[in-house]
Amino acid sequence: MNETVESIEKIKSCLKRPAVVFEIGGFRPPEDPLAPWFGKVTVAAREEKWPTLADGTPMWALGQVNLSTLDCVPEALKDVAFLAIFFGPKHPQQEDPNGTNWLIRTYASLEELVPLEQMKTSSHLKPFPMRPGEPVEDYPVWDGGDIPEDISDLILRLEDEGKIEGYHDLIELHGGFKIGGHPCFIQPGTSVSESFEFVLQIDSTEKGNLMWGHDSGCAYFFRDPRTNEWCMTWDCY
């Protein structure tokens, strides 16, 4: 193995993280109420009701994922069997905490879940069943802050020496509705507290009628597994 190949393998080994990307729609909805959905949440804990804003306005269902069926999940979600996501109808702002204009509910066991009484909302999202793909190797965007300095220096040196065309020729980015991997930040300089780990990404989707921001944005969700605290941010073109 020559030096260039060894360097490329080192770069990939350092940066890759497993991720599961979901296919949205295109198949018959399953009967299992715990199946993954975009734009729909079917279950909750026995004592939980449909979430609302402070003024009583019903939130919109953004999706649900049965993590216990996935081949891989991030370390920060190892203690979570199932999660449900709500948002809106006001567009979440960067500083909004979990439970205001967006909400993630987590469940350690499937046994605590019962059918959630549905509520009429103003949601314009189009619900679709989802299907998880096989785990893929996911890599960070160049200016997203997830590349250690020694690795970025190595990449730049290989570029200067003409041994590679560029970083993005070496790796593949995975967007969409994704568990794990790296956030595909659109705008540079996005960051959250170090205690939070990236676990979930939800892209804009024309099929599901979801748009983050004003132009094909993306939302990123982070969790502190020690406290079950969540934070989210989003950006757009």
Coordinates of C-alpha atoms in Angstrom, one line a residue:
M1 CA 0.0 0.0 0.0
N2 CA 1.5 3.3 -1.1
E3 CA 1.6 6.5 1.0
T4 CA -1.3 8.2 -0.8
V5 CA -3.6 5.2 -0.3
E6 CA -2.5 4.9 3.4
S7 CA -3.3 8.6 3.9
I8 CA -6.7 8.3 2.3
E9 CA -7.5 5.2 4.4
K10 CA -6.4 7.2 7.5
I11 CA -8.7 10.1 6.6
K12 CA -11.7 7.8 6.0
S13 CA -11.1 5.7 9.2
C14 CA -10.9 8.9 11.3
L15 CA -14.0 10.6 9.9
K16 CA -16.6 7.9 9.0
R17 CA -19.6 7.3 11.1
P18 CA -22.4 4.8 10.4
A19 CA -25.8 6.2 9.5
V20 CA -29.2 4.9 8.5
V21 CA -31.1 6.9 5.8
F22 CA -34.8 6.4 5.5
E23 CA -36.7 6.0 2.2
I24 CA -39.9 8.1 2.4
G25 CA -43.0 6.7 0.7
G26 CA -43.3 4.6 -2.5
F27 CA -44.7 1.5 -0.8
R28 CA -47.8 0.3 1.0
P29 CA -48.2 1.6 4.6
P30 CA -47.5 -1.1 7.1
E31 CA -50.1 -2.2 9.7
D32 CA -47.5 -2.1 12.6
P33 CA -48.2 1.1 14.6
L34 CA -44.5 1.2 15.6
A35 CA -43.3 1.4 12.0
P36 CA -41.4 4.5 11.0
W37 CA -43.4 7.4 9.6
F38 CA -42.8 10.8 8.1
G39 CA -45.5 13.4 9.0
K40 CA -47.3 11.0 11.4
V41 CA -47.0 9.9 15.0
T42 CA -49.2 7.0 16.1
V43 CA -48.2 6.1 19.7
A44 CA -47.2 7.7 23.0
A45 CA -46.9 6.7 26.6
R46 CA -50.2 5.9 28.3
E47 CA -50.4 9.3 30.2
E48 CA -49.3 11.4 27.2
K49 CA -51.7 13.5 25.0
W50 CA -51.1 15.1 21.7
P51 CA -48.7 18.0 22.3
T52 CA -49.8 21.6 22.0
L53 CA -48.2 25.0 22.2
A54 CA -48.6 27.2 25.3
D55 CA -51.7 28.7 23.8
G56 CA -53.3 25.3 23.1
T57 CA -52.6 25.1 19.4
P58 CA -51.9 21.5 18.4
M59 CA -48.3 20.8 17.1
W60 CA -47.7 19.0 13.9
A61 CA -46.5 15.4 13.7
L62 CA -43.1 15.3 12.0
G63 CA -42.3 11.7 12.3
Q64 CA -41.5 8.6 14.4
V65 CA -38.7 6.0 14.4
N66 CA -38.5 2.6 16.1
L67 CA -34.8 2.6 16.9
S68 CA -34.9 -0.9 18.3
T69 CA -35.3 -2.3 14.8
L70 CA -32.3 -0.5 13.3
D71 CA -29.0 -2.2 12.5
C72 CA -27.0 0.7 14.0
V73 CA -27.8 3.8 16.2
P74 CA -25.5 6.5 17.6
E75 CA -24.1 5.9 21.1
A76 CA -26.1 8.9 22.3
L77 CA -29.3 7.0 21.4
K78 CA -28.4 3.5 22.8
D79 CA -30.8 3.9 25.7
V80 CA -33.7 4.9 23.4
A81 CA -36.0 2.4 21.8
F82 CA -38.4 4.7 20.1
L83 CA -38.7 8.4 19.4
A84 CA -41.5 10.7 18.2
I85 CA -41.0 14.2 16.7
F86 CA -43.4 17.1 16.5
F87 CA -42.9 20.7 15.4
G88 CA -44.7 23.9 14.5
P89 CA -47.1 25.4 13.5
K90 CA -44.7 28.3 14.2
H91 CA -41.4 27.7 12.5
P92 CA -38.8 26.7 15.2
Q93 CA -36.1 29.2 15.9
Q94 CA -32.5 28.3 16.6
E95 CA -32.8 29.2 20.3
D96 CA -36.1 27.4 21.0
P97 CA -35.8 24.7 23.6
N98 CA -37.3 21.2 23.2
G99 CA -41.1 21.5 24.0
T100 CA -41.7 25.0 22.5
N101 CA -42.0 25.1 18.7
W102 CA -40.6 21.6 18.4
L103 CA -40.7 18.5 20.6
I104 CA -38.9 15.1 20.7
R105 CA -40.3 12.4 22.9
T106 CA -38.1 9.4 23.7
Y107 CA -39.1 6.0 25.1
A108 CA -36.7 3.5 26.7
S109 CA -39.1 0.6 26.1
L110 CA -41.7 -0.3 23.5
E111 CA -43.9 -1.8 26.2
E112 CA -44.9 1.6 27.5
L113 CA -46.4 2.7 24.2
V114 CA -50.1 2.8 23.4
P115 CA -52.1 4.3 20.5
L116 CA -52.0 8.1 20.6
E117 CA -55.3 9.8 20.2
Q118 CA -55.1 11.8 17.0
M119 CA -55.9 15.6 17.0
K120 CA -56.9 17.7 14.0
T121 CA -54.1 20.1 13.2
S122 CA -53.3 22.7 10.6
S123 CA -50.3 20.6 9.3
H124 CA -49.6 20.8 5.6
L125 CA -47.2 17.9 5.7
K126 CA -48.0 14.8 3.6
P127 CA -47.6 11.7 5.8
F128 CA -45.7 8.8 4.3
P129 CA -44.4 5.5 5.7
M130 CA -40.7 5.2 5.9
R131 CA -38.3 2.3 5.4
P132 CA -34.7 2.3 6.8
G133 CA -31.9 1.6 4.4
E134 CA -28.8 -0.5 5.1
P135 CA -26.2 1.3 7.3
V136 CA -23.9 3.5 5.2
E137 CA -20.6 5.2 5.9
D138 CA -21.2 8.9 6.4
Y139 CA -18.7 11.8 6.5
P140 CA -18.7 15.4 7.6
V141 CA -19.0 18.4 5.4
W142 CA -15.7 20.2 5.0
D143 CA -16.5 23.3 7.0
G144 CA -18.8 21.8 9.5
G145 CA -16.3 21.6 12.4
D146 CA -16.2 17.8 12.6
I147 CA -12.8 17.3 10.9
P148 CA -9.8 17.3 13.3
E149 CA -7.0 19.8 12.5
D150 CA -4.4 17.1 11.8
I151 CA -6.8 15.4 9.3
S152 CA -7.7 18.6 7.5
D153 CA -4.0 19.4 7.2
L154 CA -3.4 16.0 5.7
I155 CA -6.2 16.5 3.2
L156 CA -4.9 20.0 2.2
R157 CA -1.4 18.5 1.8
L158 CA -2.7 15.8 -0.5
E159 CA -4.5 18.4 -2.6
D160 CA -1.4 20.7 -2.8
E161 CA 0.7 17.7 -4.0
G162 CA -1.9 16.9 -6.6
K163 CA -2.6 13.4 -5.1
I164 CA -6.3 14.0 -4.7
E165 CA -8.7 16.4 -6.5
G166 CA -10.4 17.5 -3.3
Y167 CA -11.9 16.2 0.0
H168 CA -15.4 15.6 -1.4
D169 CA -14.0 13.4 -4.1
L170 CA -12.9 11.0 -1.3
I171 CA -16.1 10.7 0.6
E172 CA -19.9 10.6 0.3
L173 CA -22.4 12.8 2.2
H174 CA -25.8 11.4 3.1
G175 CA -28.8 13.7 3.5
G176 CA -32.5 13.1 3.9
F177 CA -34.2 11.7 7.0
K178 CA -31.1 10.2 8.7
I179 CA -30.2 8.6 12.1
G180 CA -26.6 8.9 13.0
G181 CA -23.6 9.9 10.8
H182 CA -22.7 13.6 10.6
P183 CA -24.8 16.7 10.1
C184 CA -24.8 17.9 6.5
F185 CA -24.6 21.6 7.4
I186 CA -25.4 23.9 4.6
Q187 CA -24.0 27.0 6.2
P188 CA -20.5 27.0 7.9
G189 CA -20.0 27.9 11.5
T190 CA -23.0 26.1 12.9
S191 CA -22.3 24.7 16.4
V192 CA -23.9 23.5 19.6
S193 CA -22.6 22.8 23.1
E194 CA -20.0 20.0 23.3
S195 CA -22.3 18.0 25.7
F196 CA -24.7 17.4 22.9
E197 CA -24.1 14.7 20.2
F198 CA -25.6 14.8 16.7
V199 CA -28.1 12.0 16.3
L200 CA -30.8 13.0 13.7
Q201 CA -31.2 15.0 10.5
I202 CA -34.4 15.8 8.7
D203 CA -34.1 17.5 5.2
S204 CA -36.7 19.5 3.4
T205 CA -38.7 17.2 1.2
E206 CA -41.0 18.2 -1.7
K207 CA -42.8 14.9 -1.5
G208 CA -43.6 15.4 2.2
N209 CA -44.3 19.2 1.7
L210 CA -41.7 20.2 4.3
M211 CA -39.4 23.2 3.9
W212 CA -36.9 24.4 6.5
G213 CA -36.3 28.1 6.1
H214 CA -36.9 29.8 2.8
D215 CA -34.9 27.5 0.5
S216 CA -34.4 23.7 0.8
G217 CA -33.1 23.8 4.4
C218 CA -32.3 21.1 6.8
A219 CA -32.8 20.5 10.6
Y220 CA -30.3 18.9 12.9
F221 CA -31.1 17.4 16.2
F222 CA -28.6 16.8 19.1
R223 CA -29.0 14.9 22.4
D224 CA -27.1 14.8 25.7
P225 CA -27.6 11.2 26.7
R226 CA -26.7 11.9 30.4
T227 CA -29.7 14.2 30.8
N228 CA -32.0 13.3 27.9
E229 CA -31.8 17.0 26.9
W230 CA -32.2 17.9 23.2
C231 CA -31.3 20.9 21.1
M232 CA -31.9 21.5 17.4
T233 CA -30.7 23.9 14.8
W234 CA -31.5 24.4 11.1
D235 CA -30.0 26.2 8.1
C236 CA -30.9 26.7 4.5
Y237 CA -29.4 28.0 1.2

